[in-house]
mmCIF file of C-alpha atoms and ligand atoms in Angstrom:
data_model
loop_
_atom_site.group_PDB
_atom_site.id
_atom_site.type_symbol
_atom_site.label_atom_id
_atom_site.label_comp_id
_atom_site.label_asym_id
_atom_site.label_seq_id
_atom_site.Cartn_x
_atom_site.Cartn_y
_atom_site.Cartn_z
ATOM 1 C CA MET A 1 93.240 -55.928 24.379
ATOM 2 C CA ARG A 2 95.740 -58.795 24.592
ATOM 3 C CA THR A 3 97.156 -59.693 21.172
ATOM 4 C CA LEU A 4 97.637 -63.409 20.483
ATOM 5 C CA LEU A 5 100.901 -64.284 18.697
ATOM 6 C CA THR A 6 100.610 -67.484 16.668
ATOM 7 C CA ARG A 7 102.376 -69.386 13.892
ATOM 8 C CA ASP A 8 99.263 -71.474 13.162
ATOM 9 C CA PRO A 9 97.143 -70.324 10.151
ATOM 10 C CA ASP A 10 94.150 -72.302 11.467
ATOM 11 C CA GLU A 11 94.251 -70.361 14.720
ATOM 12 C CA ALA A 12 94.483 -67.079 12.764
ATOM 13 C CA ALA A 13 91.532 -68.118 10.581
ATOM 14 C CA ALA A 14 89.451 -68.959 13.674
ATOM 15 C CA VAL A 15 90.058 -65.464 15.095
ATOM 16 C CA LEU A 16 88.945 -63.917 11.787
ATOM 17 C CA ARG A 17 85.845 -66.110 11.433
ATOM 18 C CA ARG A 18 84.723 -64.888 14.865
ATOM 19 C CA GLY A 19 84.885 -61.287 13.577
ATOM 20 C CA GLY A 20 88.350 -60.563 15.024
ATOM 21 C CA LEU A 21 91.268 -58.605 13.557
ATOM 22 C CA CYS A 22 94.399 -60.553 12.631
ATOM 23 C CA VAL A 23 97.723 -59.462 11.111
ATOM 24 C CA LEU A 24 98.701 -61.724 8.178
ATOM 25 C CA PRO A 25 101.887 -62.136 6.159
ATOM 26 C CA THR A 26 101.492 -61.657 2.407
ATOM 27 C CA GLU A 27 104.250 -61.409 -0.207
ATOM 28 C CA THR A 28 103.934 -57.600 -0.457
ATOM 29 C CA VAL A 29 103.717 -56.339 3.155
ATOM 30 C CA TYR A 30 101.974 -57.605 6.307
ATOM 31 C CA GLY A 31 98.214 -56.896 6.190
ATOM 32 C CA LEU A 32 95.658 -56.207 8.944
ATOM 33 C CA ALA A 33 92.849 -58.605 8.024
ATOM 34 C CA ALA A 34 89.143 -58.789 8.850
ATOM 35 C CA LEU A 35 86.108 -60.422 7.212
ATOM 36 C CA ALA A 36 85.239 -58.230 4.214
ATOM 37 C CA TYR A 37 81.477 -58.655 4.738
ATOM 38 C CA ASP A 38 81.522 -57.924 8.506
ATOM 39 C CA ALA A 39 80.811 -54.179 8.774
ATOM 40 C CA ASP A 40 81.744 -54.086 12.457
ATOM 41 C CA ALA A 41 85.102 -55.825 11.915
ATOM 42 C CA VAL A 42 85.824 -53.489 8.987
ATOM 43 C CA ARG A 43 85.074 -50.478 11.178
ATOM 44 C CA ARG A 44 87.559 -51.787 13.766
ATOM 45 C CA VAL A 45 90.256 -52.055 11.057
ATOM 46 C CA PHE A 46 89.965 -48.308 10.411
ATOM 47 C CA GLU A 47 90.053 -47.655 14.172
ATOM 48 C CA ALA A 48 93.080 -49.863 14.866
ATOM 49 C CA LYS A 49 95.078 -48.222 12.067
ATOM 50 C CA GLY A 50 93.775 -44.680 12.566
ATOM 51 C CA ARG A 51 92.979 -44.853 8.846
ATOM 52 C CA PRO A 52 91.056 -41.972 7.195
ATOM 53 C CA SER A 53 87.580 -43.197 6.239
ATOM 54 C CA ASP A 54 87.898 -41.988 2.624
ATOM 55 C CA ASN A 55 90.704 -44.508 1.989
ATOM 56 C CA PRO A 56 89.154 -47.718 0.589
ATOM 57 C CA LEU A 57 90.387 -51.236 1.422
ATOM 58 C CA ILE A 58 91.613 -54.024 -0.834
ATOM 59 C CA VAL A 59 89.535 -57.230 -0.706
ATOM 60 C CA HIS A 60 91.820 -60.287 -0.617
ATOM 61 C CA LEU A 61 90.644 -63.569 -2.107
ATOM 62 C CA GLY A 62 91.896 -67.164 -1.923
ATOM 63 C CA GLU A 63 91.194 -67.751 -5.622
ATOM 64 C CA ALA A 64 90.712 -65.441 -8.614
ATOM 65 C CA ALA A 65 87.356 -67.159 -9.316
ATOM 66 C CA GLU A 66 85.939 -65.570 -6.130
ATOM 67 C CA ALA A 67 86.269 -62.103 -7.709
ATOM 68 C CA ASP A 68 82.847 -62.703 -9.314
ATOM 69 C CA GLU A 69 81.232 -62.680 -5.867
ATOM 70 C CA VAL A 70 82.458 -59.205 -4.890
ATOM 71 C CA ALA A 71 82.804 -57.476 -8.270
ATOM 72 C CA HIS A 72 81.506 -57.322 -11.815
ATOM 73 C CA VAL A 73 84.596 -58.780 -13.481
ATOM 74 C CA THR A 74 85.179 -56.832 -16.697
ATOM 75 C CA ALA A 75 86.785 -58.556 -19.710
ATOM 76 C CA LEU A 76 90.017 -56.669 -18.973
ATOM 77 C CA GLY A 77 89.786 -57.530 -15.263
ATOM 78 C CA GLY A 78 89.408 -61.224 -16.058
ATOM 79 C CA ASP A 79 92.421 -61.112 -18.389
ATOM 80 C CA LEU A 80 94.527 -59.302 -15.755
ATOM 81 C CA LEU A 81 93.599 -61.822 -13.058
ATOM 82 C CA ARG A 82 94.408 -64.737 -15.382
ATOM 83 C CA ALA A 83 97.781 -63.164 -16.187
ATOM 84 C CA PHE A 84 98.868 -62.010 -12.720
ATOM 85 C CA ALA A 85 96.858 -63.746 -9.952
ATOM 86 C CA PRO A 86 97.971 -64.949 -7.525
ATOM 87 C CA GLY A 87 100.539 -62.215 -7.049
ATOM 88 C CA PRO A 88 101.220 -58.573 -6.136
ATOM 89 C CA LEU A 89 98.595 -57.067 -8.468
ATOM 90 C CA THR A 90 95.367 -55.426 -7.254
ATOM 91 C CA VAL A 91 92.581 -54.967 -9.797
ATOM 92 C CA VAL A 92 89.906 -52.253 -9.407
ATOM 93 C CA LEU A 93 86.497 -53.382 -10.726
ATOM 94 C CA PRO A 94 82.867 -52.242 -10.487
ATOM 95 C CA ALA A 95 81.612 -53.398 -7.066
ATOM 96 C CA ARG A 96 78.652 -55.724 -6.533
ATOM 97 C CA PRO A 97 76.234 -54.610 -3.812
ATOM 98 C CA GLY A 98 76.642 -56.158 -0.371
ATOM 99 C CA LEU A 99 80.052 -54.995 0.840
ATOM 100 C CA PRO A 100 80.099 -52.609 3.806
ATOM 101 C CA PRO A 101 80.325 -49.067 2.331
ATOM 102 C CA ALA A 102 83.574 -48.424 4.247
ATOM 103 C CA VAL A 103 85.358 -51.072 2.126
ATOM 104 C CA THR A 104 84.813 -49.131 -1.088
ATOM 105 C CA ALA A 105 84.694 -45.637 0.453
ATOM 106 C CA GLY A 106 81.492 -45.240 -1.549
ATOM 107 C CA LEU A 107 83.388 -45.230 -4.871
ATOM 108 C CA GLY A 108 81.188 -47.822 -6.606
ATOM 109 C CA THR A 109 84.315 -49.827 -7.354
ATOM 110 C CA VAL A 110 86.166 -52.454 -5.357
ATOM 111 C CA ALA A 111 89.847 -53.382 -5.383
ATOM 112 C CA VAL A 112 90.591 -57.145 -5.334
ATOM 113 C CA ARG A 113 93.811 -59.129 -4.998
ATOM 114 C CA VAL A 114 94.781 -62.794 -4.706
ATOM 115 C CA PRO A 115 97.935 -63.019 -2.573
ATOM 116 C CA LEU A 116 100.629 -65.557 -3.402
ATOM 117 C CA ALA A 117 102.093 -66.054 0.087
ATOM 118 C CA PRO A 118 101.225 -69.582 1.323
ATOM 119 C CA LEU A 119 100.173 -68.508 4.849
ATOM 120 C CA ALA A 120 97.783 -65.847 3.512
ATOM 121 C CA ARG A 121 96.299 -68.346 1.063
ATOM 122 C CA ALA A 122 95.856 -70.967 3.795
ATOM 123 C CA VAL A 123 93.922 -68.461 5.925
ATOM 124 C CA LEU A 124 91.836 -67.152 2.991
ATOM 125 C CA ARG A 125 90.784 -70.674 2.002
ATOM 126 C CA SER A 126 89.058 -71.038 5.366
ATOM 127 C CA THR A 127 87.708 -67.488 5.865
ATOM 128 C CA GLY A 128 86.567 -66.267 2.434
ATOM 129 C CA PRO A 129 87.127 -62.637 1.365
ATOM 130 C CA LEU A 130 89.193 -60.507 3.770
ATOM 131 C CA VAL A 131 90.032 -56.829 3.748
ATOM 132 C CA ALA A 132 93.728 -56.416 4.559
ATOM 133 C CA PRO A 133 95.262 -52.937 4.414
ATOM 134 C CA SER A 134 98.904 -52.694 5.434
ATOM 135 C CA ALA A 135 99.317 -53.554 9.129
ATOM 136 C CA ASN A 136 100.808 -50.213 10.221
ATOM 137 C CA ARG A 137 99.393 -47.221 12.055
ATOM 138 C CA SER A 138 98.208 -44.867 9.322
ATOM 139 C CA GLY A 139 101.054 -42.763 7.879
ATOM 140 C CA ARG A 140 103.839 -45.075 9.124
ATOM 141 C CA PRO A 141 105.968 -47.293 6.869
ATOM 142 C CA SER A 142 104.260 -50.573 5.924
ATOM 143 C CA PRO A 143 105.483 -53.576 7.962
ATOM 144 C CA THR A 144 107.586 -56.199 6.209
ATOM 145 C CA THR A 145 108.038 -58.367 9.314
ATOM 146 C CA TRP A 146 105.572 -59.516 11.993
ATOM 147 C CA ALA A 147 107.664 -57.669 14.582
ATOM 148 C CA ALA A 148 107.198 -54.376 12.692
ATOM 149 C CA ALA A 149 103.426 -54.961 12.631
ATOM 150 C CA ALA A 150 103.526 -55.716 16.385
ATOM 151 C CA GLU A 151 105.407 -52.445 16.997
ATOM 152 C CA ASP A 152 102.416 -50.525 15.565
ATOM 153 C CA LEU A 153 99.455 -52.738 16.472
ATOM 154 C CA ASP A 154 100.236 -54.822 19.588
ATOM 155 C CA GLY A 155 97.286 -54.393 21.944
ATOM 156 C CA ARG A 156 95.083 -53.002 19.148
ATOM 157 C CA VAL A 157 94.341 -56.246 17.261
ATOM 158 C CA ASP A 158 93.204 -59.742 18.277
ATOM 159 C CA ALA A 159 96.061 -61.740 16.756
ATOM 160 C CA ILE A 160 99.261 -61.650 14.727
ATOM 161 C CA LEU A 161 100.152 -64.580 12.451
ATOM 162 C CA GLN A 162 103.938 -64.809 12.624
ATOM 163 C CA GLY A 163 105.351 -65.591 9.203
ATOM 164 C CA PRO A 164 108.597 -64.871 7.349
ATOM 165 C CA PRO A 165 109.715 -61.412 6.189
ATOM 166 C CA THR A 166 107.836 -60.423 3.037
ATOM 167 C CA THR A 167 109.592 -61.157 -0.260
ATOM 168 C CA VAL A 168 108.484 -58.052 -2.217
ATOM 169 C CA GLY A 169 108.516 -55.419 0.531
ATOM 170 C CA LEU A 170 106.319 -52.822 -1.239
ATOM 171 C CA GLU A 171 102.522 -52.666 -1.467
ATOM 172 C CA SER A 172 100.789 -54.189 -4.505
ATOM 173 C CA THR A 173 100.499 -52.568 -7.916
ATOM 174 C CA VAL A 174 96.950 -51.126 -8.148
ATOM 175 C CA VAL A 175 95.422 -51.212 -11.651
ATOM 176 C CA ASP A 176 92.060 -49.773 -12.672
ATOM 177 C CA ALA A 177 90.365 -52.355 -14.911
ATOM 178 C CA THR A 178 86.971 -50.662 -15.188
ATOM 179 C CA GLY A 179 87.794 -49.442 -18.709
ATOM 180 C CA ASP A 180 89.419 -50.946 -21.800
ATOM 181 C CA VAL A 181 93.083 -50.428 -20.901
ATOM 182 C CA PRO A 182 94.946 -51.110 -17.655
ATOM 183 C CA LEU A 183 95.544 -47.875 -15.794
ATOM 184 C CA VAL A 184 98.200 -48.067 -13.062
ATOM 185 C CA LEU A 185 97.011 -46.117 -9.999
ATOM 186 C CA ARG A 186 99.885 -47.189 -7.724
ATOM 187 C CA PRO A 187 103.172 -48.675 -8.977
ATOM 188 C CA GLY A 188 104.390 -51.936 -7.438
ATOM 189 C CA ALA A 189 106.208 -55.168 -8.183
ATOM 190 C CA VAL A 190 104.031 -55.925 -11.206
ATOM 191 C CA THR A 191 105.741 -53.287 -13.318
ATOM 192 C CA LEU A 192 104.358 -51.238 -16.205
ATOM 193 C CA ASP A 193 106.756 -53.193 -18.472
ATOM 194 C CA ALA A 194 105.265 -56.497 -17.297
ATOM 195 C CA LEU A 195 101.735 -55.168 -17.909
ATOM 196 C CA GLU A 196 102.675 -53.788 -21.337
ATOM 197 C CA ALA A 197 104.140 -57.134 -22.388
ATOM 198 C CA GLN A 198 100.602 -58.566 -22.284
ATOM 199 C CA PHE A 199 98.463 -55.417 -22.520
ATOM 200 C CA PRO A 200 100.362 -53.018 -24.806
ATOM 201 C CA ALA A 201 97.986 -50.072 -24.188
ATOM 202 C CA SER A 202 98.679 -50.064 -20.407
ATOM 203 C CA ARG A 203 99.513 -46.679 -18.961
ATOM 204 C CA ALA A 204 100.199 -45.048 -15.613
ATOM 205 C CA VAL A 205 97.934 -42.239 -14.362
ATOM 206 C CA ALA A 206 99.857 -39.179 -15.404
ATOM 207 C CA ALA A 207 98.852 -36.354 -13.105
ATOM 208 C CA GLU A 208 98.766 -36.529 -9.338
ATOM 209 C CA ALA A 209 95.288 -34.964 -9.377
ATOM 210 C CA GLU A 210 93.990 -37.840 -11.487
ATOM 211 C CA GLN A 211 95.712 -40.366 -9.229
ATOM 212 C CA THR A 212 94.140 -39.026 -6.042
ATOM 213 C CA ARG A 213 90.701 -38.762 -7.656
ATOM 214 C CA ARG A 214 90.804 -42.386 -8.798
ATOM 215 C CA SER A 215 92.676 -43.843 -5.824
ATOM 216 C CA PRO A 216 91.940 -41.746 -2.749
ATOM 217 C CA GLY A 217 94.498 -43.543 -0.585
ATOM 218 C CA THR A 218 97.364 -42.133 -2.610
ATOM 219 C CA ARG A 219 96.462 -38.653 -1.325
ATOM 220 C CA HIS A 220 97.297 -39.423 2.265
ATOM 221 C CA ARG A 221 100.643 -39.063 3.965
ATOM 222 C CA HIS A 222 102.353 -42.407 3.653
ATOM 223 C CA TYR A 223 105.411 -44.481 4.356
ATOM 224 C CA ALA A 224 106.922 -41.819 6.569
ATOM 225 C CA PRO A 225 109.425 -42.638 9.273
ATOM 226 C CA ARG A 226 109.943 -40.093 12.052
ATOM 227 C CA ALA A 227 113.383 -39.286 10.606
ATOM 228 C CA GLN A 228 113.506 -36.811 7.698
ATOM 229 C CA VAL A 229 113.947 -38.668 4.413
ATOM 230 C CA HIS A 230 116.259 -36.960 1.916
ATOM 231 C CA LEU A 231 116.150 -38.293 -1.614
ATOM 232 C CA VAL A 232 119.724 -37.887 -2.834
ATOM 233 C CA ALA A 233 121.359 -38.261 -6.261
ATOM 234 C CA PRO A 234 123.423 -41.431 -6.787
ATOM 235 C CA GLY A 235 126.618 -41.249 -4.733
ATOM 236 C CA ASP A 236 125.626 -37.920 -3.144
ATOM 237 C CA ALA A 237 126.261 -38.882 0.478
ATOM 238 C CA SER A 238 126.781 -36.589 3.486
ATOM 239 C CA PRO A 239 127.750 -38.976 6.296
ATOM 240 C CA SER A 240 126.681 -38.099 9.820
ATOM 241 C CA GLY A 241 126.480 -39.978 13.093
ATOM 242 C CA ASP A 242 122.852 -38.840 13.256
ATOM 243 C CA ALA A 243 121.860 -40.226 9.850
ATOM 244 C CA ALA A 244 121.190 -43.505 8.019
ATOM 245 C CA TRP A 245 121.977 -44.393 4.419
ATOM 246 C CA ILE A 246 120.047 -46.677 2.082
ATOM 247 C CA GLY A 247 120.959 -47.187 -1.545
ATOM 248 C CA LEU A 248 122.634 -49.260 -4.202
ATOM 249 C CA SER A 249 126.066 -47.667 -3.650
ATOM 250 C CA PRO A 250 128.181 -48.201 -0.562
ATOM 251 C CA PRO A 251 128.364 -44.819 1.235
ATOM 252 C CA PRO A 252 131.549 -43.298 2.656
ATOM 253 C CA SER A 253 132.051 -44.152 6.323
ATOM 254 C CA GLY A 254 130.402 -42.007 8.982
ATOM 255 C CA TYR A 255 126.709 -42.988 8.789
ATOM 256 C CA ALA A 256 125.206 -44.445 11.963
ATOM 257 C CA LEU A 257 123.441 -47.101 9.843
ATOM 258 C CA ALA A 258 124.004 -48.122 6.234
ATOM 259 C CA THR A 259 121.834 -50.429 4.132
ATOM 260 C CA VAL A 260 123.558 -51.245 0.852
ATOM 261 C CA CYS A 261 121.356 -53.152 -1.573
ATOM 262 C CA PRO A 262 122.809 -55.365 -4.310
ATOM 263 C CA ASP A 263 119.922 -54.574 -6.674
ATOM 264 C CA VAL A 264 116.616 -52.716 -6.864
ATOM 265 C CA GLU A 265 114.660 -55.814 -5.742
ATOM 266 C CA ALA A 266 116.669 -55.839 -2.504
ATOM 267 C CA TYR A 267 116.137 -52.065 -2.189
ATOM 268 C CA ALA A 268 112.353 -52.606 -2.384
ATOM 269 C CA ARG A 269 112.505 -55.480 0.109
ATOM 270 C CA GLN A 270 114.625 -53.609 2.676
ATOM 271 C CA LEU A 271 113.348 -50.036 2.344
ATOM 272 C CA PHE A 272 110.616 -49.964 5.000
ATOM 273 C CA ASP A 273 112.687 -51.998 7.449
ATOM 274 C CA ALA A 274 115.572 -49.547 7.002
ATOM 275 C CA PHE A 275 113.158 -46.685 7.795
ATOM 276 C CA ARG A 276 112.029 -48.426 10.978
ATOM 277 C CA ARG A 277 115.589 -49.239 12.070
ATOM 278 C CA ALA A 278 116.569 -45.589 11.655
ATOM 279 C CA ASP A 279 113.631 -44.614 13.878
ATOM 280 C CA ALA A 280 114.512 -47.264 16.475
ATOM 281 C CA ALA A 281 118.035 -45.778 16.601
ATOM 282 C CA GLN A 282 116.437 -42.302 16.981
ATOM 283 C CA LEU A 283 118.313 -40.886 13.997
ATOM 284 C CA SER A 284 117.105 -37.585 12.582
ATOM 285 C CA ARG A 285 117.859 -38.119 8.873
ATOM 286 C CA ILE A 286 117.751 -40.866 6.257
ATOM 287 C CA ASP A 287 119.616 -40.341 2.987
ATOM 288 C CA ALA A 288 117.921 -42.516 0.369
ATOM 289 C CA GLU A 289 119.770 -42.887 -2.918
ATOM 290 C CA ALA A 290 117.683 -42.327 -6.061
ATOM 291 C CA VAL A 291 117.460 -45.194 -8.573
ATOM 292 C CA PRO A 292 116.663 -45.117 -12.305
ATOM 293 C CA GLU A 293 112.884 -45.036 -12.889
ATOM 294 C CA VAL A 294 112.667 -48.232 -14.879
ATOM 295 C CA GLY A 295 111.027 -51.529 -13.882
ATOM 296 C CA LEU A 296 110.703 -51.876 -10.115
ATOM 297 C CA GLY A 297 112.650 -48.601 -9.757
ATOM 298 C CA VAL A 298 109.396 -46.754 -10.527
ATOM 299 C CA ALA A 299 107.732 -48.162 -7.386
ATOM 300 C CA VAL A 300 110.814 -47.595 -5.201
ATOM 301 C CA MET A 301 111.001 -43.942 -6.314
ATOM 302 C CA ASP A 302 107.236 -43.491 -5.759
ATOM 303 C CA ARG A 303 107.594 -44.595 -2.120
ATOM 304 C CA LEU A 304 110.783 -42.553 -1.591
ATOM 305 C CA ARG A 305 109.158 -39.372 -2.913
ATOM 306 C CA ARG A 306 106.133 -39.816 -0.656
ATOM 307 C CA ALA A 307 108.341 -40.528 2.345
ATOM 308 C CA ALA A 308 110.505 -37.494 1.566
ATOM 309 C CA ALA A 309 107.418 -35.268 1.207
ATOM 310 C CA GLY A 310 106.106 -36.403 4.623
HETATM 311 P P1 LIG B 1 96.743 -50.281 1.442
HETATM 312 O O1 LIG B 1 95.843 -51.458 1.591
HETATM 313 O O2 LIG B 1 97.014 -49.571 2.721
HETATM 314 O O3 LIG B 1 97.980 -50.669 0.695
HETATM 315 O O4 LIG B 1 95.979 -49.224 0.521
HETATM 316 C C1 LIG B 1 95.052 -49.612 -0.468
HETATM 317 C C2 LIG B 1 95.226 -48.794 -1.722
HETATM 318 O O5 LIG B 1 94.313 -49.270 -2.718
HETATM 319 C C3 LIG B 1 94.945 -47.307 -1.533
HETATM 320 O O6 LIG B 1 95.921 -46.537 -2.203
HETATM 321 C C4 LIG B 1 93.588 -47.113 -2.180
HETATM 322 O O7 LIG B 1 93.427 -45.813 -2.704
HETATM 323 C C5 LIG B 1 93.578 -48.197 -3.263
HETATM 324 N N1 LIG B 1 92.200 -48.639 -3.507
HETATM 325 C C6 LIG B 1 91.448 -49.457 -2.746
HETATM 326 N N2 LIG B 1 90.203 -49.584 -3.243
HETATM 327 C C7 LIG B 1 90.158 -48.818 -4.351
HETATM 328 C C8 LIG B 1 89.149 -48.518 -5.311
HETATM 329 N N3 LIG B 1 87.907 -49.013 -5.208
HETATM 330 N N4 LIG B 1 89.462 -47.676 -6.325
HETATM 331 C C9 LIG B 1 90.696 -47.161 -6.427
HETATM 332 N N5 LIG B 1 91.702 -47.398 -5.544
HETATM 333 C C10 LIG B 1 91.431 -48.219 -4.521
HETATM 334 MG MG1 LIG B 2 98.866 -48.777 3.624
#
């Protein structure tokens, strides 16, 4: 398949309306989009990514009001969408009938999100609901640039909408809103602190077993570059010409690549790109400096632990 590269959101929307697959920039990471109600297009998303079929997809909407069409919007879900949509928050709600079963992995719930990125919104306004998992081959780091998405999916998708690098760099916060209190299934840029400021009873799923039961995708190997990721204590560097460094501290000289981030927001934004650059340079190790688990640091450490486990 020849993959069309375009900077025109109308052209991207036309590909999607025909049932095609198109990579889209959002503020979190680049997504691989398809019409949410087109079972055949949804099936091709799983194929293109090599995604396990028990890993449900997030339905992306142009406006929070459209959530009513795909889900039974609970009182809590409505409040969360009013507080955080559009933005990097995904809300899990009871599903309405009609979606292809692959979208929800048969869970009876559906995850919805309203992206903030202007190009994604422009496309969604003309297509209606789209599924859009991260635009990487399953298991690989999520793409934060169109070129990273092309590296994984060129020739496997109909089009790539070329936008700017993503501003957040990590996948959305996933919150279960089927009950009375927000339950964070996956940490992201909407932090637990930000949720607690408006919903004081918010909590994160405590045990990994509970997380994988409620959010099957978190079970799978994720975010893993080919290089071995070592999570190291602050300042605990072992420079090598065969290794890359990423962290808040400048490392001693001797690393083949070093990404020094001025703050944790920059760390989040640059993490997956640093992984991919280490792989492109065929390095065997990445030393990733641990950060305090507060605010966005929780999401950065979540991704680092998963990458290190891979
Ligand atoms: P990705 O789009 O690749 O960032 O992955 C989507 C994430 O959302 C996965 O971790 C899924 O487990 C989670 N997710 C999607 N739909 C649901 C749902 N209905 N219930 C719980 N988690 C979900
Ligand atoms: Mg993903």
